[in-house]
Short mmCIF file of C-alpha atoms in Angstrom, two decimals:
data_model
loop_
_atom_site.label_atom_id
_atom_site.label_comp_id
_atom_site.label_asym_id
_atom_site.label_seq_id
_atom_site.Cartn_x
_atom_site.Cartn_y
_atom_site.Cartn_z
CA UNK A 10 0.00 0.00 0.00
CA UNK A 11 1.21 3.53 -0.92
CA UNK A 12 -0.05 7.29 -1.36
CA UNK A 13 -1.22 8.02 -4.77
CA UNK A 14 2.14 10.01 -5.97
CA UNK A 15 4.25 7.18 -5.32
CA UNK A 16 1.68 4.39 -7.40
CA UNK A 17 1.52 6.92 -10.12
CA UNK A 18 5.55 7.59 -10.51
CA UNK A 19 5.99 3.72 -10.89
CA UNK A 20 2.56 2.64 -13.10
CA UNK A 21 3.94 5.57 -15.06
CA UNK A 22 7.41 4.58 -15.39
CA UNK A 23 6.92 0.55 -16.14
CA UNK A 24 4.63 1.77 -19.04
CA UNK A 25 7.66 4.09 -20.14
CA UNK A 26 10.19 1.22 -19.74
CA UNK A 27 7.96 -1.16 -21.66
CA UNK A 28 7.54 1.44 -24.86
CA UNK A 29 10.80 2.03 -24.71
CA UNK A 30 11.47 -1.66 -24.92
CA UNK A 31 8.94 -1.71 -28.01
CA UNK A 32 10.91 0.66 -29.70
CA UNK A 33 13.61 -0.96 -29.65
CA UNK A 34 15.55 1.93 -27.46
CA UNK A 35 18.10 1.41 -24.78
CA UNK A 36 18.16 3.36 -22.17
CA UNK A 37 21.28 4.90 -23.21
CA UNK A 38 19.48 5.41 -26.47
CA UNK A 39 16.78 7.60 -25.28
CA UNK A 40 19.12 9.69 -23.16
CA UNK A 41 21.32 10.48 -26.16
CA UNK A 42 18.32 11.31 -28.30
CA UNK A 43 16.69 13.66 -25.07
CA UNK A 44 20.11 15.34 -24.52
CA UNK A 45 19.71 14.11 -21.22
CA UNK A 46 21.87 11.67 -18.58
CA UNK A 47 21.03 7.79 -18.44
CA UNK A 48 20.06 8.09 -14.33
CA UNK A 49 17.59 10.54 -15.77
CA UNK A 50 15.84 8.03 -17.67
CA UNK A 51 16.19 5.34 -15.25
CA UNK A 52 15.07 7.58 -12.46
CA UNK A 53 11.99 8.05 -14.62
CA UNK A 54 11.50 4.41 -15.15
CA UNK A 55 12.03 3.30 -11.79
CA UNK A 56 9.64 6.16 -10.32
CA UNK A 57 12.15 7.32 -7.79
CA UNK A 58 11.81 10.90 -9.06
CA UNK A 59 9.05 12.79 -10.99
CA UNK A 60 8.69 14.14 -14.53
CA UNK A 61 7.07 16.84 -16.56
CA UNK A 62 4.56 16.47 -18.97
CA UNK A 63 6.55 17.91 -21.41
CA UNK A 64 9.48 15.53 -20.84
CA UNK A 65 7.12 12.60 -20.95
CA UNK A 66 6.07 13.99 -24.47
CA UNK A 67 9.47 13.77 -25.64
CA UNK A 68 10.18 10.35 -24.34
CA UNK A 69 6.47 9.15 -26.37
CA UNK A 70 8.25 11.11 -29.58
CA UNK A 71 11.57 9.59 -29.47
CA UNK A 72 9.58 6.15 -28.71
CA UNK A 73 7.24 6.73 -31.91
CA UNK A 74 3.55 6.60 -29.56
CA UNK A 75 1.13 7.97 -32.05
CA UNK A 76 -1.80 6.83 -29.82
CA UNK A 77 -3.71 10.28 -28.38
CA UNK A 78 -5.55 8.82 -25.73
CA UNK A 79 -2.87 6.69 -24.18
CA UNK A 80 -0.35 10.35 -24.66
CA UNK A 81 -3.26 12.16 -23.04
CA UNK A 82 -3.34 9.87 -20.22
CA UNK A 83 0.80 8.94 -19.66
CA UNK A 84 1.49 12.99 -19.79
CA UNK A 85 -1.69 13.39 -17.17
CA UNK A 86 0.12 11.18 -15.06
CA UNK A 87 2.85 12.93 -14.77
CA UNK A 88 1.20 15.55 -13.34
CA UNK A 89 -0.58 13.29 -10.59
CA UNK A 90 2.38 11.74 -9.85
CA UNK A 91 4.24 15.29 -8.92
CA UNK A 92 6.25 15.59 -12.00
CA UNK A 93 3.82 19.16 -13.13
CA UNK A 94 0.17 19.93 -13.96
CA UNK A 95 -1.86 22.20 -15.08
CA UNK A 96 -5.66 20.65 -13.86
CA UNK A 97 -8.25 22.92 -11.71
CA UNK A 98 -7.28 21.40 -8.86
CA UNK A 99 -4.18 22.97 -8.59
CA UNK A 100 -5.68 26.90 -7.90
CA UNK A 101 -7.08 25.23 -4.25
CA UNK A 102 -3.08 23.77 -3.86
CA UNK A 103 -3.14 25.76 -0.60
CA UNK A 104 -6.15 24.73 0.66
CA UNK A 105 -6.64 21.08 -0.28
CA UNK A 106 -3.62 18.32 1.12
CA UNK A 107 -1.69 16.96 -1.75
CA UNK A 108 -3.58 13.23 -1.49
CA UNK A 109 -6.90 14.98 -2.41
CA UNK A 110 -5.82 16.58 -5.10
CA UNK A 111 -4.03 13.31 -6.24
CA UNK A 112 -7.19 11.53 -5.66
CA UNK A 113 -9.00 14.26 -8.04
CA UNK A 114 -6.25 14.31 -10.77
CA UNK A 115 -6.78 10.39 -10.82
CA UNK A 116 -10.80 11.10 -11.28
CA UNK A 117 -10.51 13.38 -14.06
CA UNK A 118 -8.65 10.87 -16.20
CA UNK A 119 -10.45 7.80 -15.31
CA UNK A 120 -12.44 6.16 -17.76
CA UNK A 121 -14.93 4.45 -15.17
CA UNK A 122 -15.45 4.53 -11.28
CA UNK A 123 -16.81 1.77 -8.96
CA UNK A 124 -17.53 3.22 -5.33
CA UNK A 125 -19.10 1.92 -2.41
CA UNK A 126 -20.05 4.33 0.18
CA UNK A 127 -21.36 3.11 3.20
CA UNK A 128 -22.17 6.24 5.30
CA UNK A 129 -22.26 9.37 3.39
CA UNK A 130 -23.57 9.94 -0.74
CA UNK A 131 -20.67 10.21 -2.95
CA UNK A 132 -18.85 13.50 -3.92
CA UNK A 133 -19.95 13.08 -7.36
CA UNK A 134 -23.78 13.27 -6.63
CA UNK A 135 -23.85 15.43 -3.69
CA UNK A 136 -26.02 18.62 -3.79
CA UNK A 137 -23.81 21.91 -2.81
CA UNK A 138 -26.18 22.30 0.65
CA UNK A 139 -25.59 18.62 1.35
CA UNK A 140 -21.15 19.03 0.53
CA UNK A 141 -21.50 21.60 2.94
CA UNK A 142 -23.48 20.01 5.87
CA UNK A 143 -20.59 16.84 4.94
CA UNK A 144 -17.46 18.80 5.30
CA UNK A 145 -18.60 21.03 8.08
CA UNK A 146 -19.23 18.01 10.18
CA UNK A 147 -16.23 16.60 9.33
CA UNK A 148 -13.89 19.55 9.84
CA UNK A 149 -15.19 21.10 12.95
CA UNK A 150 -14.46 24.68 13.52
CA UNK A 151 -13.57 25.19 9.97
CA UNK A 152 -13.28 29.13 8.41
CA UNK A 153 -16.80 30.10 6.49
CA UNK A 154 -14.08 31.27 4.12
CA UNK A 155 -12.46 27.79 3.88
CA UNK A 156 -15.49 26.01 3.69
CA UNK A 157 -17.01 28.05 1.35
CA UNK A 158 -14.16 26.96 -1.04
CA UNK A 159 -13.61 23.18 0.35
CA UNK A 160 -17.50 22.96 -1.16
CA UNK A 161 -16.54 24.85 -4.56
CA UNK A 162 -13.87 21.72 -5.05
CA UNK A 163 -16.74 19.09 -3.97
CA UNK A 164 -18.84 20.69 -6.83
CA UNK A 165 -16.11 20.97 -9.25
CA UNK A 166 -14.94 17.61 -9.32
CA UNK A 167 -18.56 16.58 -10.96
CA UNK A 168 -18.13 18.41 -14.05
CA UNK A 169 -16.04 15.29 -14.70
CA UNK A 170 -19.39 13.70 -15.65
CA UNK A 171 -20.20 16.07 -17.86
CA UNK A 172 -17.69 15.99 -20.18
CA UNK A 173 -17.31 14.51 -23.31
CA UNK A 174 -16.81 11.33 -23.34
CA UNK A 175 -18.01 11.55 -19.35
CA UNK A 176 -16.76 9.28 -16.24
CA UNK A 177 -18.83 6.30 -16.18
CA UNK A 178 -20.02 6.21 -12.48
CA UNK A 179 -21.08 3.15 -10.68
CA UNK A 180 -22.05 3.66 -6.69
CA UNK A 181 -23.22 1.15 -4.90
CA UNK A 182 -24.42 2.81 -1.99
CA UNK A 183 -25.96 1.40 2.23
CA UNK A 184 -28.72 2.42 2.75
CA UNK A 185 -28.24 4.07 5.98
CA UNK A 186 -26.30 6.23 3.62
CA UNK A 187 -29.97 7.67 2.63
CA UNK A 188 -31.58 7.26 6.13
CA UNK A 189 -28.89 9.48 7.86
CA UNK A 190 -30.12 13.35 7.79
CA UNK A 191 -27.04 14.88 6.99
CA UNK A 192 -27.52 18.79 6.89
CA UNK A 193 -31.51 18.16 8.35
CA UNK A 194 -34.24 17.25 6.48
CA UNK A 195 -35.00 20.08 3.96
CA UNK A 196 -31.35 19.25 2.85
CA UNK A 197 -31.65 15.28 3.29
CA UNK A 198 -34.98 15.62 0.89
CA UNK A 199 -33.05 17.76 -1.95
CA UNK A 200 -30.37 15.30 -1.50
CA UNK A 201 -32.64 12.46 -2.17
CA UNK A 202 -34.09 13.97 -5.22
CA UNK A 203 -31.28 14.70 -6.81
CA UNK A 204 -30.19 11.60 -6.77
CA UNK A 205 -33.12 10.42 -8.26
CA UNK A 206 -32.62 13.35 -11.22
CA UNK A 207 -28.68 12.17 -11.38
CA UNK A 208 -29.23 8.27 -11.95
CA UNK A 209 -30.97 8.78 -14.84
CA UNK A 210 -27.94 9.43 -16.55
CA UNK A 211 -26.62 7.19 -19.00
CA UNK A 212 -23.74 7.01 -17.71
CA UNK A 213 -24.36 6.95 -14.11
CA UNK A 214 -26.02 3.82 -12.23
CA UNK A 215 -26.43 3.53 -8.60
CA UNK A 216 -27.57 0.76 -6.27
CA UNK A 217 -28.44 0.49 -3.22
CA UNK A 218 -27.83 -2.33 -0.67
CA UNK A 219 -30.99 -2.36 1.65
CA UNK A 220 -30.95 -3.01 5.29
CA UNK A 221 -32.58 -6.58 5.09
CA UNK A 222 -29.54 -8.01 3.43
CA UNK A 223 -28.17 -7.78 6.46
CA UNK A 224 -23.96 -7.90 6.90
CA UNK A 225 -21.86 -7.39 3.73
CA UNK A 226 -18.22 -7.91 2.82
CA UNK A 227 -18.40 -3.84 2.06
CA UNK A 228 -18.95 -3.29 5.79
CA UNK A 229 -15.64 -2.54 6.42
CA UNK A 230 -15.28 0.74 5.06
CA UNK A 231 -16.18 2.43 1.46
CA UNK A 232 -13.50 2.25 -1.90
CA UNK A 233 -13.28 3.40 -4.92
CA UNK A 234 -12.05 1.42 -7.82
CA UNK A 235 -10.62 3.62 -10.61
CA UNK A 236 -10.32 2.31 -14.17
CA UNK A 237 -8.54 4.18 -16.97
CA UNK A 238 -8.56 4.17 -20.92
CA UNK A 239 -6.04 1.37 -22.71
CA UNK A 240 -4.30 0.19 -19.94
CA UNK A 241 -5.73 -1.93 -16.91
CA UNK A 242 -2.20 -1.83 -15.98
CA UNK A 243 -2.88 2.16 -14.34
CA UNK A 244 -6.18 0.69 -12.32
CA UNK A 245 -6.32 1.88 -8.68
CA UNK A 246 -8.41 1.18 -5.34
CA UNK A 247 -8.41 3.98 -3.37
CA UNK A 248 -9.44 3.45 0.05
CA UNK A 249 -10.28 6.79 2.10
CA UNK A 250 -8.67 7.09 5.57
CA UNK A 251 -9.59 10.29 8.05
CA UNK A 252 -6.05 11.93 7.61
CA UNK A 253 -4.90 9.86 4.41
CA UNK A 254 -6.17 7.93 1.64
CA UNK A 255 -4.07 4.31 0.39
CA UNK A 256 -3.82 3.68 -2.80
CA UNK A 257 -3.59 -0.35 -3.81
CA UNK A 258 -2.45 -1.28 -7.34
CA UNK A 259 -1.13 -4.47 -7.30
CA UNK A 260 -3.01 -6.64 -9.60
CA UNK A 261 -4.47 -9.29 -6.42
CA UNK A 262 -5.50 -6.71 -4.62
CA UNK A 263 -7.68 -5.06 -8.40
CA UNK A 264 -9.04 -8.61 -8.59
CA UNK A 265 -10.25 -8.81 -4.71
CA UNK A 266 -11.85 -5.29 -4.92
CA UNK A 267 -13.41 -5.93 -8.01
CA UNK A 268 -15.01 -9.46 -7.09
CA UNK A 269 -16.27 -7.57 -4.41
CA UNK A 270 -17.89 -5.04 -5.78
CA UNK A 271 -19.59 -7.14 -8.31
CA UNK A 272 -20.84 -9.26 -5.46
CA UNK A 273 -22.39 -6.49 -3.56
CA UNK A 274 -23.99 -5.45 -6.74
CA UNK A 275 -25.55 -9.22 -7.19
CA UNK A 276 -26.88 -8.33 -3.39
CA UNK A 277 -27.93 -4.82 -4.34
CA UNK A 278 -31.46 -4.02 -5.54
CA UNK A 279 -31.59 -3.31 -9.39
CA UNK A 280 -30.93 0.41 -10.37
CA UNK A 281 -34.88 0.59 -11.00
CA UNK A 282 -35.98 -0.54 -7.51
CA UNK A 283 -33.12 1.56 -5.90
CA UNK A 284 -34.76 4.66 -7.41
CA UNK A 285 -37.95 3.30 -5.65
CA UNK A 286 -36.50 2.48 -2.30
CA UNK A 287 -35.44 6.67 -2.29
CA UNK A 288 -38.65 7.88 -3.49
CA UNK A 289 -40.04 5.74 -0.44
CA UNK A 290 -37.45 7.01 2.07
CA UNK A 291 -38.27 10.81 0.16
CA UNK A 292 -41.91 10.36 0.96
CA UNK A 293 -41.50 8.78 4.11
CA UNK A 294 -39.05 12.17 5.31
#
């Protein structure tokens, strides 16, 4: 287990290593051609230092990569992995610690995203009154100032499923998750409704895992599983921590997260009567 920069240096230096193996490149080679040391390449490759975008553009060009979406995704990485970036995110650099806005750089290039959440509704389908009620309760004593813009981040991070093509989002969520009056009830009730109004995007699907099914492997605590475009080599599980988030990569620990998810989805009620169980619990409020 490791914070997100780490993972990201190393996922994104073994898929350097292995095109410039395909190319037929030394490392010696690439150096000479870059104008730049051999420890800088192998640094690179072995993830013990970061790298800018722009040198990971030269490395694709002196490797011959004419694939755009896996450039657009290797030179992204460099910036989540602390090598440079130029996302959003970074404008809130002094507000937000650097695994958040690792977790959000890793967001904004993933192709899909399985979550469970087992307490509060996901970031990506929260309403702004119900981010607030979330993060004020969870950082007591907090400046309206810094709040104000903790909940502008929140908010900012779902235009990601609005773009074009848009995350694919896949929540499994407890239902105590929708039974807990976060904010009060006004803001509980909006809540619920827009989550109604969100699933019935294409490209979002949520579930919900009723009370009556009693314990669940998910119990534990929530996770997201990250997938990205071309690769399932750059696939993460992020697991969220109070002061830290872990980031697990290896390729057991992929397969164990995802046979669990798709098991709590075979326990979960179908996306039609999840939509059904929060109209109930909307009525019920």
């Amino acid at each position: 287990m490791q914070h997100g920069p780490a993972v990201r240096r190393r996922k994104l230096g073994e898929e350097l290593r292995s095109l410039r193996h395909t190319s037929g490149l030394t490392s010696r080679d690439a150096a000479q051609l870059l104008g730049w040391h051999q420890s800088k390449v192998s640094r690179i490759e072995t993830g013990t230092s970061g790298v800018k975008p722009a040198d990971v553009s030269r490395l694709l060009d002196a490797y011959g990569l004419d694939d755009p979406q896996l450039r657009t995704l290797l030179e992204a990485l460099a910036g989540s992995a602390g090598g440079g970036g130029t996302g959003w995110w970074h404008a809130y650099r002094g507000l937000i610690p650097p695994q958040y806005r690792d977790f959000i750089s890793l967001e904004s290039q993933a192709r899909t995203a399985r979550t469970l959440e087992t307490s509060v509704v996901p970031g990506l389908l929260q309403t702004a009154d119900y981010a607030r009620a979330v993060t004020r309760a969870s950082l007591d004593g907090l400046p309206a100032g810094q709040l104000d813009s903790l909940v502008e981040v929140r908010l900012a991070r779902q235009g990601v499923l609005r773009t074009d093509p848009p995350l694919r989002l896949t929540a499994v969520l407890d239902e105590a998750v929708l039974r807990r009056e976060v904010g009060g009830r006004r803001v509980m009730r909006n809540q619920l409704r827009h989550l109604i109004r969100v699933s019935q995007l294409p490209h979002v699907e949520l579930q919900l895992l009723p009370f009556s099914v009693g314990g669940y492997m998910g119990l534990t605590g929530p996770f997201v599983i990250f997938s990205f475009p071309n690769t399932s080599d750059l696939d993460v599980v992020v697991l969220d921590h109070l002061t830290s988030s872990l980031y697990l990569e290896r390729k057991e620990d992929l397969e164990a997260y995802s046979s669990a998810f798709c098991t709590m989805q075979a326990h979960a009620l179908s996306p039609e009567r999840s939509l059904d169980l929060i109209a109930a619990i909307d009525r019920d409020g």
